[in-house]
GROMACS .gro file of C-alpha atoms in nm:
model
  446
    1UNK     CA    1   2.294  -2.555   2.723
    2UNK     CA    2   1.917  -2.554   2.754
    3UNK     CA    3   1.721  -2.661   2.449
    4UNK     CA    4   1.607  -2.300   2.399
    5UNK     CA    5   1.969  -2.182   2.407
    6UNK     CA    6   2.065  -2.443   2.152
    7UNK     CA    7   1.771  -2.353   1.929
    8UNK     CA    8   1.848  -1.981   1.956
    9UNK     CA    9   2.212  -2.037   1.866
   10UNK     CA   10   2.107  -2.231   1.556
   11UNK     CA   11   1.841  -1.974   1.464
   12UNK     CA   12   2.097  -1.693   1.479
   13UNK     CA   13   2.298  -1.865   1.204
   14UNK     CA   14   1.992  -1.878   0.981
   15UNK     CA   15   1.777  -1.570   1.051
   16UNK     CA   16   1.862  -1.205   1.132
   17UNK     CA   17   1.890  -1.195   1.510
   18UNK     CA   18   1.756  -1.548   1.523
   19UNK     CA   19   1.395  -1.427   1.510
   20UNK     CA   20   1.120  -1.336   1.267
   21UNK     CA   21   0.987  -1.044   1.474
   22UNK     CA   22   1.226  -0.823   1.673
   23UNK     CA   23   1.067  -0.820   2.021
   24UNK     CA   24   1.097  -1.200   2.035
   25UNK     CA   25   1.477  -1.164   2.065
   26UNK     CA   26   1.447  -1.049   2.432
   27UNK     CA   27   1.657  -0.747   2.336
   28UNK     CA   28   1.519  -0.519   2.607
   29UNK     CA   29   1.510  -0.777   2.888
   30UNK     CA   30   1.822  -0.981   2.809
   31UNK     CA   31   1.869  -1.354   2.832
   32UNK     CA   32   1.766  -1.628   2.595
   33UNK     CA   33   1.425  -1.621   2.429
   34UNK     CA   34   1.210  -1.919   2.518
   35UNK     CA   35   1.127  -2.133   2.216
   36UNK     CA   36   0.766  -2.238   2.259
   37UNK     CA   37   0.645  -2.571   2.129
   38UNK     CA   38   0.287  -2.603   2.254
   39UNK     CA   39   0.006  -2.418   2.425
   40UNK     CA   40  -0.319  -2.503   2.595
   41UNK     CA   41  -0.570  -2.288   2.779
   42UNK     CA   42  -0.376  -2.024   2.978
   43UNK     CA   43  -0.042  -2.203   2.943
   44UNK     CA   44   0.249  -2.226   2.702
   45UNK     CA   45   0.528  -2.484   2.712
   46UNK     CA   46   0.885  -2.428   2.596
   47UNK     CA   47   1.127  -2.663   2.424
   48UNK     CA   48   1.276  -2.760   2.760
   49UNK     CA   49   0.937  -2.885   2.876
   50UNK     CA   50   0.874  -2.598   3.117
   51UNK     CA   51   0.517  -2.471   3.142
   52UNK     CA   52   0.433  -2.103   3.195
   53UNK     CA   53   0.115  -1.911   3.265
   54UNK     CA   54   0.091  -1.700   2.951
   55UNK     CA   55   0.026  -1.325   2.968
   56UNK     CA   56   0.117  -1.266   2.605
   57UNK     CA   57  -0.162  -1.473   2.449
   58UNK     CA   58   0.006  -1.456   2.107
   59UNK     CA   59   0.001  -1.074   2.149
   60UNK     CA   60  -0.376  -1.078   2.176
   61UNK     CA   61  -0.535  -1.340   1.948
   62UNK     CA   62  -0.579  -1.606   2.219
   63UNK     CA   63  -0.889  -1.436   2.360
   64UNK     CA   64  -1.047  -1.772   2.445
   65UNK     CA   65  -0.718  -1.924   2.557
   66UNK     CA   66  -0.491  -2.146   2.352
   67UNK     CA   67  -0.642  -2.440   2.168
   68UNK     CA   68  -1.007  -2.360   2.233
   69UNK     CA   69  -1.202  -2.670   2.120
   70UNK     CA   70  -1.448  -2.479   1.902
   71UNK     CA   71  -1.170  -2.296   1.719
   72UNK     CA   72  -0.967  -2.612   1.668
   73UNK     CA   73  -1.271  -2.803   1.544
   74UNK     CA   74  -1.349  -2.528   1.295
   75UNK     CA   75  -0.992  -2.523   1.163
   76UNK     CA   76  -0.972  -2.902   1.138
   77UNK     CA   77  -1.301  -2.913   0.949
   78UNK     CA   78  -1.189  -2.641   0.709
   79UNK     CA   79  -0.849  -2.807   0.657
   80UNK     CA   80  -1.018  -3.131   0.555
   81UNK     CA   81  -1.175  -2.942   0.264
   82UNK     CA   82  -0.858  -2.768   0.145
   83UNK     CA   83  -0.596  -2.526   0.271
   84UNK     CA   84  -0.625  -2.246   0.016
   85UNK     CA   85  -0.827  -2.184  -0.298
   86UNK     CA   86  -0.735  -1.837  -0.419
   87UNK     CA   87  -1.107  -1.784  -0.471
   88UNK     CA   88  -1.405  -1.659  -0.274
   89UNK     CA   89  -1.545  -1.879   0.002
   90UNK     CA   90  -1.870  -1.859   0.205
   91UNK     CA   91  -1.683  -1.809   0.533
   92UNK     CA   92  -1.551  -1.469   0.420
   93UNK     CA   93  -1.900  -1.322   0.426
   94UNK     CA   94  -1.979  -1.506   0.749
   95UNK     CA   95  -1.689  -1.337   0.925
   96UNK     CA   96  -1.766  -1.001   0.765
   97UNK     CA   97  -2.122  -1.026   0.896
   98UNK     CA   98  -2.000  -1.099   1.249
   99UNK     CA   99  -1.771  -0.795   1.234
  100UNK     CA  100  -2.047  -0.570   1.103
  101UNK     CA  101  -2.288  -0.691   1.373
  102UNK     CA  102  -2.034  -0.593   1.640
  103UNK     CA  103  -1.905  -0.274   1.477
  104UNK     CA  104  -2.183  -0.093   1.287
  105UNK     CA  105  -1.931   0.165   1.162
  106UNK     CA  106  -1.810  -0.109   0.927
  107UNK     CA  107  -2.044  -0.077   0.630
  108UNK     CA  108  -1.807  -0.268   0.402
  109UNK     CA  109  -1.509  -0.491   0.489
  110UNK     CA  110  -1.199  -0.613   0.303
  111UNK     CA  111  -1.010  -0.914   0.438
  112UNK     CA  112  -0.630  -0.917   0.430
  113UNK     CA  113  -0.366  -1.128   0.604
  114UNK     CA  114  -0.181  -0.901   0.848
  115UNK     CA  115  -0.237  -0.586   1.050
  116UNK     CA  116   0.039  -0.412   0.856
  117UNK     CA  117  -0.141  -0.495   0.531
  118UNK     CA  118  -0.465  -0.357   0.675
  119UNK     CA  119  -0.313  -0.022   0.777
  120UNK     CA  120  -0.114   0.001   0.455
  121UNK     CA  121  -0.433  -0.043   0.254
  122UNK     CA  122  -0.625   0.202   0.472
  123UNK     CA  123  -0.361   0.471   0.415
  124UNK     CA  124  -0.354   0.409   0.040
  125UNK     CA  125  -0.733   0.416   0.031
  126UNK     CA  126  -0.746   0.743   0.224
  127UNK     CA  127  -0.505   0.903  -0.020
  128UNK     CA  128  -0.695   0.767  -0.318
  129UNK     CA  129  -1.032   0.881  -0.184
  130UNK     CA  130  -0.923   1.232  -0.086
  131UNK     CA  131  -0.665   1.300  -0.355
  132UNK     CA  132  -0.427   1.420  -0.083
  133UNK     CA  133  -0.088   1.292   0.031
  134UNK     CA  134  -0.014   1.383   0.394
  135UNK     CA  135  -0.087   1.143   0.679
  136UNK     CA  136  -0.096   1.249   1.044
  137UNK     CA  137   0.015   0.993   1.303
  138UNK     CA  138   0.107   1.011   1.670
  139UNK     CA  139   0.443   0.943   1.831
  140UNK     CA  140   0.437   0.606   2.006
  141UNK     CA  141   0.150   0.464   1.803
  142UNK     CA  142   0.246   0.156   1.603
  143UNK     CA  143   0.063   0.071   1.282
  144UNK     CA  144   0.279  -0.207   1.144
  145UNK     CA  145   0.599  -0.173   0.946
  146UNK     CA  146   0.460   0.042   0.666
  147UNK     CA  147   0.737   0.283   0.560
  148UNK     CA  148   0.551   0.606   0.618
  149UNK     CA  149   0.420   0.503   0.961
  150UNK     CA  150   0.740   0.380   1.125
  151UNK     CA  151   0.849   0.721   1.251
  152UNK     CA  152   0.833   0.731   1.634
  153UNK     CA  153   0.641   0.405   1.624
  154UNK     CA  154   0.670   0.257   1.974
  155UNK     CA  155   0.653  -0.121   2.023
  156UNK     CA  156   0.962  -0.303   1.897
  157UNK     CA  157   1.098   0.024   1.761
  158UNK     CA  158   1.085   0.172   2.111
  159UNK     CA  159   1.236  -0.143   2.257
  160UNK     CA  160   1.532  -0.115   2.021
  161UNK     CA  161   1.557   0.263   2.079
  162UNK     CA  162   1.529   0.337   1.707
  163UNK     CA  163   1.367   0.663   1.594
  164UNK     CA  164   1.243   0.505   1.273
  165UNK     CA  165   1.395   0.259   1.029
  166UNK     CA  166   1.675   0.251   0.777
  167UNK     CA  167   1.542   0.205   0.428
  168UNK     CA  168   1.262   0.459   0.470
  169UNK     CA  169   1.331   0.739   0.223
  170UNK     CA  170   1.324   1.106   0.313
  171UNK     CA  171   1.050   1.159   0.057
  172UNK     CA  172   0.832   0.896   0.221
  173UNK     CA  173   0.896   1.033   0.570
  174UNK     CA  174   0.806   1.381   0.449
  175UNK     CA  175   0.452   1.263   0.375
  176UNK     CA  176   0.393   1.187   0.745
  177UNK     CA  177   0.333   1.445   1.017
  178UNK     CA  178   0.416   1.303   1.363
  179UNK     CA  179   0.236   1.472   1.651
  180UNK     CA  180   0.234   1.415   2.028
  181UNK     CA  181  -0.043   1.184   2.139
  182UNK     CA  182  -0.335   1.321   2.342
  183UNK     CA  183  -0.267   1.675   2.216
  184UNK     CA  184  -0.568   1.808   2.023
  185UNK     CA  185  -0.412   2.155   2.005
  186UNK     CA  186  -0.125   2.008   1.801
  187UNK     CA  187  -0.376   1.843   1.569
  188UNK     CA  188  -0.565   2.171   1.524
  189UNK     CA  189  -0.238   2.348   1.445
  190UNK     CA  190  -0.137   2.084   1.190
  191UNK     CA  191  -0.468   2.120   1.010
  192UNK     CA  192  -0.442   2.498   1.025
  193UNK     CA  193  -0.109   2.475   0.844
  194UNK     CA  194  -0.167   2.176   0.616
  195UNK     CA  195  -0.542   2.102   0.620
  196UNK     CA  196  -0.594   2.098   0.244
  197UNK     CA  197  -0.309   1.846   0.202
  198UNK     CA  198  -0.394   1.600   0.483
  199UNK     CA  199  -0.559   1.280   0.363
  200UNK     CA  200  -0.609   1.118   0.702
  201UNK     CA  201  -0.526   1.099   1.068
  202UNK     CA  202  -0.439   0.746   1.183
  203UNK     CA  203  -0.443   0.657   1.551
  204UNK     CA  204  -0.461   0.349   1.765
  205UNK     CA  205  -0.806   0.341   1.924
  206UNK     CA  206  -0.620   0.312   2.253
  207UNK     CA  207  -0.242   0.291   2.210
  208UNK     CA  208  -0.077  -0.024   2.345
  209UNK     CA  209   0.267  -0.009   2.187
  210UNK     CA  210   0.427   0.244   2.422
  211UNK     CA  211   0.271   0.058   2.706
  212UNK     CA  212  -0.103   0.110   2.735
  213UNK     CA  213  -0.205   0.475   2.706
  214UNK     CA  214  -0.573   0.559   2.715
  215UNK     CA  215  -0.693   0.848   2.499
  216UNK     CA  216  -0.784   1.146   2.711
  217UNK     CA  217  -1.148   1.249   2.746
  218UNK     CA  218  -1.274   1.375   2.411
  219UNK     CA  219  -0.950   1.303   2.224
  220UNK     CA  220  -1.083   1.050   1.972
  221UNK     CA  221  -1.406   1.247   1.935
  222UNK     CA  222  -1.197   1.557   1.871
  223UNK     CA  223  -1.005   1.378   1.597
  224UNK     CA  224  -1.333   1.280   1.430
  225UNK     CA  225  -1.455   1.641   1.450
  226UNK     CA  226  -1.135   1.793   1.314
  227UNK     CA  227  -1.093   1.551   1.025
  228UNK     CA  228  -1.456   1.588   0.919
  229UNK     CA  229  -1.427   1.967   0.924
  230UNK     CA  230  -1.129   1.955   0.687
  231UNK     CA  231  -1.244   1.681   0.450
  232UNK     CA  232  -0.987   1.432   0.577
  233UNK     CA  233  -1.050   1.078   0.701
  234UNK     CA  234  -1.006   0.931   1.048
  235UNK     CA  235  -0.846   0.586   1.047
  236UNK     CA  236  -0.880   0.407   1.381
  237UNK     CA  237  -0.636   0.118   1.422
  238UNK     CA  238  -0.801  -0.160   1.624
  239UNK     CA  239  -0.558  -0.431   1.518
  240UNK     CA  240  -0.477  -0.483   1.887
  241UNK     CA  241  -0.791  -0.362   2.067
  242UNK     CA  242  -1.050  -0.486   1.820
  243UNK     CA  243  -1.275  -0.756   1.972
  244UNK     CA  244  -1.033  -0.788   2.265
  245UNK     CA  245  -1.137  -0.508   2.498
  246UNK     CA  246  -1.504  -0.568   2.421
  247UNK     CA  247  -1.741  -0.705   2.156
  248UNK     CA  248  -1.703  -0.391   1.945
  249UNK     CA  249  -1.343  -0.312   2.035
  250UNK     CA  250  -1.240   0.016   2.193
  251UNK     CA  251  -1.468   0.214   1.964
  252UNK     CA  252  -1.754   0.000   2.088
  253UNK     CA  253  -1.664   0.085   2.449
  254UNK     CA  254  -1.642   0.457   2.384
  255UNK     CA  255  -1.759   0.633   2.068
  256UNK     CA  256  -1.994   0.359   1.961
  257UNK     CA  257  -2.132   0.274   2.304
  258UNK     CA  258  -2.497   0.337   2.377
  259UNK     CA  259  -2.517   0.652   2.586
  260UNK     CA  260  -2.155   0.751   2.522
  261UNK     CA  261  -2.084   1.106   2.638
  262UNK     CA  262  -1.924   1.193   2.306
  263UNK     CA  263  -2.039   0.965   2.027
  264UNK     CA  264  -1.796   0.955   1.738
  265UNK     CA  265  -1.748   0.736   1.434
  266UNK     CA  266  -1.428   0.674   1.238
  267UNK     CA  267  -1.425   0.666   0.860
  268UNK     CA  268  -1.204   0.354   0.847
  269UNK     CA  269  -1.104   0.092   1.102
  270UNK     CA  270  -0.838  -0.176   1.084
  271UNK     CA  271  -0.852  -0.512   1.261
  272UNK     CA  272  -0.616  -0.804   1.322
  273UNK     CA  273  -0.509  -1.054   1.588
  274UNK     CA  274  -0.841  -1.159   1.750
  275UNK     CA  275  -1.025  -1.152   1.417
  276UNK     CA  276  -0.813  -1.445   1.293
  277UNK     CA  277  -0.859  -1.666   1.597
  278UNK     CA  278  -0.482  -1.731   1.606
  279UNK     CA  279  -0.430  -1.765   1.230
  280UNK     CA  280  -0.303  -1.488   0.998
  281UNK     CA  281  -0.603  -1.270   0.920
  282UNK     CA  282  -0.679  -0.900   0.935
  283UNK     CA  283  -0.923  -0.657   0.779
  284UNK     CA  284  -1.008  -0.297   0.709
  285UNK     CA  285  -1.357  -0.160   0.697
  286UNK     CA  286  -1.565   0.151   0.724
  287UNK     CA  287  -1.784   0.388   0.526
  288UNK     CA  288  -1.937   0.232   0.215
  289UNK     CA  289  -1.849   0.525  -0.010
  290UNK     CA  290  -1.485   0.514   0.101
  291UNK     CA  291  -1.450   0.136   0.089
  292UNK     CA  292  -1.603   0.122  -0.260
  293UNK     CA  293  -1.297   0.307  -0.387
  294UNK     CA  294  -1.114  -0.026  -0.357
  295UNK     CA  295  -1.078  -0.241  -0.667
  296UNK     CA  296  -1.272  -0.395  -0.832
  297UNK     CA  297  -1.526  -0.113  -0.781
  298UNK     CA  298  -1.280   0.174  -0.755
  299UNK     CA  299  -0.934   0.289  -0.860
  300UNK     CA  300  -0.744   0.197  -0.540
  301UNK     CA  301  -0.578  -0.138  -0.598
  302UNK     CA  302  -0.527  -0.405  -0.332
  303UNK     CA  303  -0.504  -0.780  -0.368
  304UNK     CA  304  -0.376  -1.082  -0.181
  305UNK     CA  305  -0.353  -1.450  -0.270
  306UNK     CA  306  -0.418  -1.557   0.089
  307UNK     CA  307  -0.673  -1.287   0.174
  308UNK     CA  308  -0.979  -1.460   0.314
  309UNK     CA  309  -0.791  -1.788   0.357
  310UNK     CA  310  -1.053  -2.053   0.446
  311UNK     CA  311  -0.870  -2.178   0.757
  312UNK     CA  312  -0.825  -1.827   0.893
  313UNK     CA  313  -1.187  -1.740   0.819
  314UNK     CA  314  -1.306  -2.055   0.997
  315UNK     CA  315  -1.094  -1.973   1.302
  316UNK     CA  316  -1.219  -1.614   1.307
  317UNK     CA  317  -1.584  -1.713   1.280
  318UNK     CA  318  -1.548  -1.967   1.561
  319UNK     CA  319  -1.362  -1.722   1.784
  320UNK     CA  320  -1.606  -1.432   1.744
  321UNK     CA  321  -1.904  -1.665   1.778
  322UNK     CA  322  -1.773  -1.793   2.113
  323UNK     CA  323  -1.653  -1.453   2.238
  324UNK     CA  324  -1.967  -1.402   2.442
  325UNK     CA  325  -2.056  -1.143   2.703
  326UNK     CA  326  -1.947  -1.391   2.970
  327UNK     CA  327  -1.602  -1.412   2.810
  328UNK     CA  328  -1.556  -1.037   2.827
  329UNK     CA  329  -1.691  -1.017   3.182
  330UNK     CA  330  -1.438  -1.280   3.293
  331UNK     CA  331  -1.143  -1.111   3.122
  332UNK     CA  332  -1.246  -0.768   3.252
  333UNK     CA  333  -1.273  -0.893   3.610
  334UNK     CA  334  -0.950  -1.091   3.594
  335UNK     CA  335  -0.767  -0.793   3.446
  336UNK     CA  336  -0.883  -0.566   3.728
  337UNK     CA  337  -0.782  -0.822   3.990
  338UNK     CA  338  -0.437  -0.879   3.842
  339UNK     CA  339  -0.353  -0.513   3.786
  340UNK     CA  340  -0.467  -0.441   4.141
  341UNK     CA  341  -0.250  -0.719   4.283
  342UNK     CA  342   0.047  -0.600   4.075
  343UNK     CA  343   0.010  -0.245   4.205
  344UNK     CA  344  -0.025  -0.367   4.565
  345UNK     CA  345   0.296  -0.571   4.552
  346UNK     CA  346   0.492  -0.289   4.387
  347UNK     CA  347   0.369  -0.052   4.658
  348UNK     CA  348   0.477  -0.296   4.928
  349UNK     CA  349   0.822  -0.314   4.772
  350UNK     CA  350   0.844   0.064   4.750
  351UNK     CA  351   0.849   0.074   4.370
  352UNK     CA  352   0.711   0.395   4.223
  353UNK     CA  353   0.481   0.312   3.931
  354UNK     CA  354   0.152   0.368   3.757
  355UNK     CA  355  -0.084   0.114   3.605
  356UNK     CA  356  -0.184   0.218   3.255
  357UNK     CA  357  -0.525   0.088   3.149
  358UNK     CA  358  -0.757   0.086   2.848
  359UNK     CA  359  -1.046  -0.152   2.893
  360UNK     CA  360  -0.908  -0.490   2.998
  361UNK     CA  361  -0.561  -0.411   2.862
  362UNK     CA  362  -0.302  -0.277   3.103
  363UNK     CA  363   0.069  -0.228   3.151
  364UNK     CA  364   0.300  -0.101   3.424
  365UNK     CA  365   0.516   0.211   3.392
  366UNK     CA  366   0.790   0.255   3.650
  367UNK     CA  367   0.864   0.590   3.814
  368UNK     CA  368   0.549   0.755   3.685
  369UNK     CA  369   0.314   0.771   3.985
  370UNK     CA  370   0.293   1.150   3.984
  371UNK     CA  371   0.224   1.204   3.617
  372UNK     CA  372   0.119   0.873   3.465
  373UNK     CA  373   0.180   0.821   3.095
  374UNK     CA  374  -0.020   1.016   2.843
  375UNK     CA  375   0.218   1.021   2.546
  376UNK     CA  376   0.537   0.876   2.400
  377UNK     CA  377   0.769   1.118   2.578
  378UNK     CA  378   0.622   1.010   2.912
  379UNK     CA  379   0.667   0.643   2.818
  380UNK     CA  380   1.031   0.689   2.721
  381UNK     CA  381   1.105   0.884   3.041
  382UNK     CA  382   1.000   0.603   3.276
  383UNK     CA  383   1.244   0.389   3.476
  384UNK     CA  384   1.236   0.114   3.218
  385UNK     CA  385   1.550  -0.049   3.364
  386UNK     CA  386   1.332  -0.194   3.640
  387UNK     CA  387   1.139  -0.412   3.397
  388UNK     CA  388   1.410  -0.664   3.300
  389UNK     CA  389   1.468  -0.800   3.654
  390UNK     CA  390   1.094  -0.794   3.714
  391UNK     CA  391   1.037  -0.989   3.392
  392UNK     CA  392   1.301  -1.253   3.467
  393UNK     CA  393   1.176  -1.305   3.821
  394UNK     CA  394   0.828  -1.374   3.685
  395UNK     CA  395   0.974  -1.600   3.416
  396UNK     CA  396   1.169  -1.799   3.675
  397UNK     CA  397   0.841  -1.842   3.866
  398UNK     CA  398   0.666  -1.979   3.559
  399UNK     CA  399   0.488  -1.668   3.431
  400UNK     CA  400   0.549  -1.556   3.072
  401UNK     CA  401   0.519  -1.178   3.039
  402UNK     CA  402   0.566  -0.961   2.731
  403UNK     CA  403   0.944  -0.924   2.691
  404UNK     CA  404   0.924  -0.544   2.674
  405UNK     CA  405   0.793  -0.277   2.908
  406UNK     CA  406   0.633  -0.110   2.605
  407UNK     CA  407   0.375  -0.387   2.556
  408UNK     CA  408   0.034  -0.462   2.703
  409UNK     CA  409  -0.045  -0.760   2.926
  410UNK     CA  410  -0.307  -0.998   2.784
  411UNK     CA  411  -0.548  -1.233   2.958
  412UNK     CA  412  -0.794  -1.487   2.825
  413UNK     CA  413  -1.117  -1.649   2.931
  414UNK     CA  414  -0.911  -1.962   3.008
  415UNK     CA  415  -0.718  -1.791   3.290
  416UNK     CA  416  -0.879  -1.969   3.584
  417UNK     CA  417  -0.813  -1.945   3.958
  418UNK     CA  418  -0.524  -2.192   3.943
  419UNK     CA  419  -0.345  -1.993   3.674
  420UNK     CA  420  -0.413  -1.661   3.843
  421UNK     CA  421  -0.290  -1.782   4.181
  422UNK     CA  422   0.037  -1.884   4.022
  423UNK     CA  423   0.075  -1.530   3.891
  424UNK     CA  424  -0.015  -1.376   4.226
  425UNK     CA  425   0.239  -1.598   4.403
  426UNK     CA  426   0.512  -1.477   4.166
  427UNK     CA  427   0.449  -1.104   4.213
  428UNK     CA  428   0.622  -1.037   4.550
  429UNK     CA  429   0.964  -1.163   4.438
  430UNK     CA  430   0.932  -0.980   4.106
  431UNK     CA  431   0.840  -0.656   4.281
  432UNK     CA  432   1.144  -0.697   4.508
  433UNK     CA  433   1.364  -0.747   4.202
  434UNK     CA  434   1.228  -0.428   4.047
  435UNK     CA  435   1.290  -0.241   4.373
  436UNK     CA  436   1.660  -0.328   4.381
  437UNK     CA  437   1.720  -0.266   4.011
  438UNK     CA  438   1.960   0.006   3.901
  439UNK     CA  439   2.056   0.140   3.562
  440UNK     CA  440   2.355  -0.095   3.572
  441UNK     CA  441   2.161  -0.407   3.675
  442UNK     CA  442   2.256  -0.700   3.454
  443UNK     CA  443   2.006  -0.951   3.327
  444UNK     CA  444   2.042  -1.329   3.343
  445UNK     CA  445   2.209  -1.503   3.052
  446UNK     CA  446   1.930  -1.761   3.037
   0.00000   0.00000   0.00000
């Protein structure tokens, strides 16, 4: 047995499925999950000592690459002073200021520890502020494992082919309206029928949990217009896109961009991943009058012992400080080059596909060249069986991809020419593997 196989066998006797987050189990690609033991720059190393070029980047946080010296120095310095205080620290305001400078829509910010906690609090806050109960979400958008938002949630739920989750009560599910993504007419109809009961619409700024799906022209602006007209709030989930696709996240690229064709501003935004620099940190922010409904100023309660943890705040401050314009230019250019090379090799192998893109995030969807992917139904209808052999071919060549076709590919500023050339060299064989895949293709056991 490989070391990873041995570790996975042991983990399965101790933890459900042997993992602490479902996609890590390699359920949709088969084989044994790689147990990672170290990372540096654009690389990760598994327990068997094999090094991979990493295109997961901790699902987004490693914007500067793994182990960036400035981030490590900041964490080490903070650790020397104490790991957790359960009290306010100066770095909380430092990070909040950096966020506000990048995202002016954030007039007030509350730090939490996870993206799920951020969206959970945003939904509770929207209900408390409006006095309404219904939440509108979109099929295929994932907002963490909050009960009311797990219906048709994409990501690991899509990978496991589950429509929702056991343990979510009918009463809770009834407080969520699930609509098709990129369909403003459906949103208008929902508000026509239920407008005085809808507290908020929650959407990913650009969905990346059914593969990457960019909002259609005017979609996010339309959501802002409709919610404002009906006294509801617009919650934009930037847990994944925030500070990754640009200095101000996806909102900064579109609604908040200077000269944007359709300027729009959400009422609340949620952040995670990049904001913590690789440590557990997340946040929600937005309009001052809405945010001030949170305790201790308002009646909406939220608290967390580790919220604003000093190590996480130090890592976040260091990461955002060093996420310069040059960093984003490099990631943008590298993303375009890689997605172009991927498409070229799939074309050469005769594999029908589309490249789905939102800023520097992208994914591949098989069998979708004529229509692309604009919603969850499109994503589920693709030839997803082609991804497992493609994934394992890349893995065998030393490239670590997301172990699900429903995830985005991530790059960092540390992905240099050497790392990129290794990826490019691996693409032809992977494309050939995808070309020969059938619905009965088996995946390797390791």
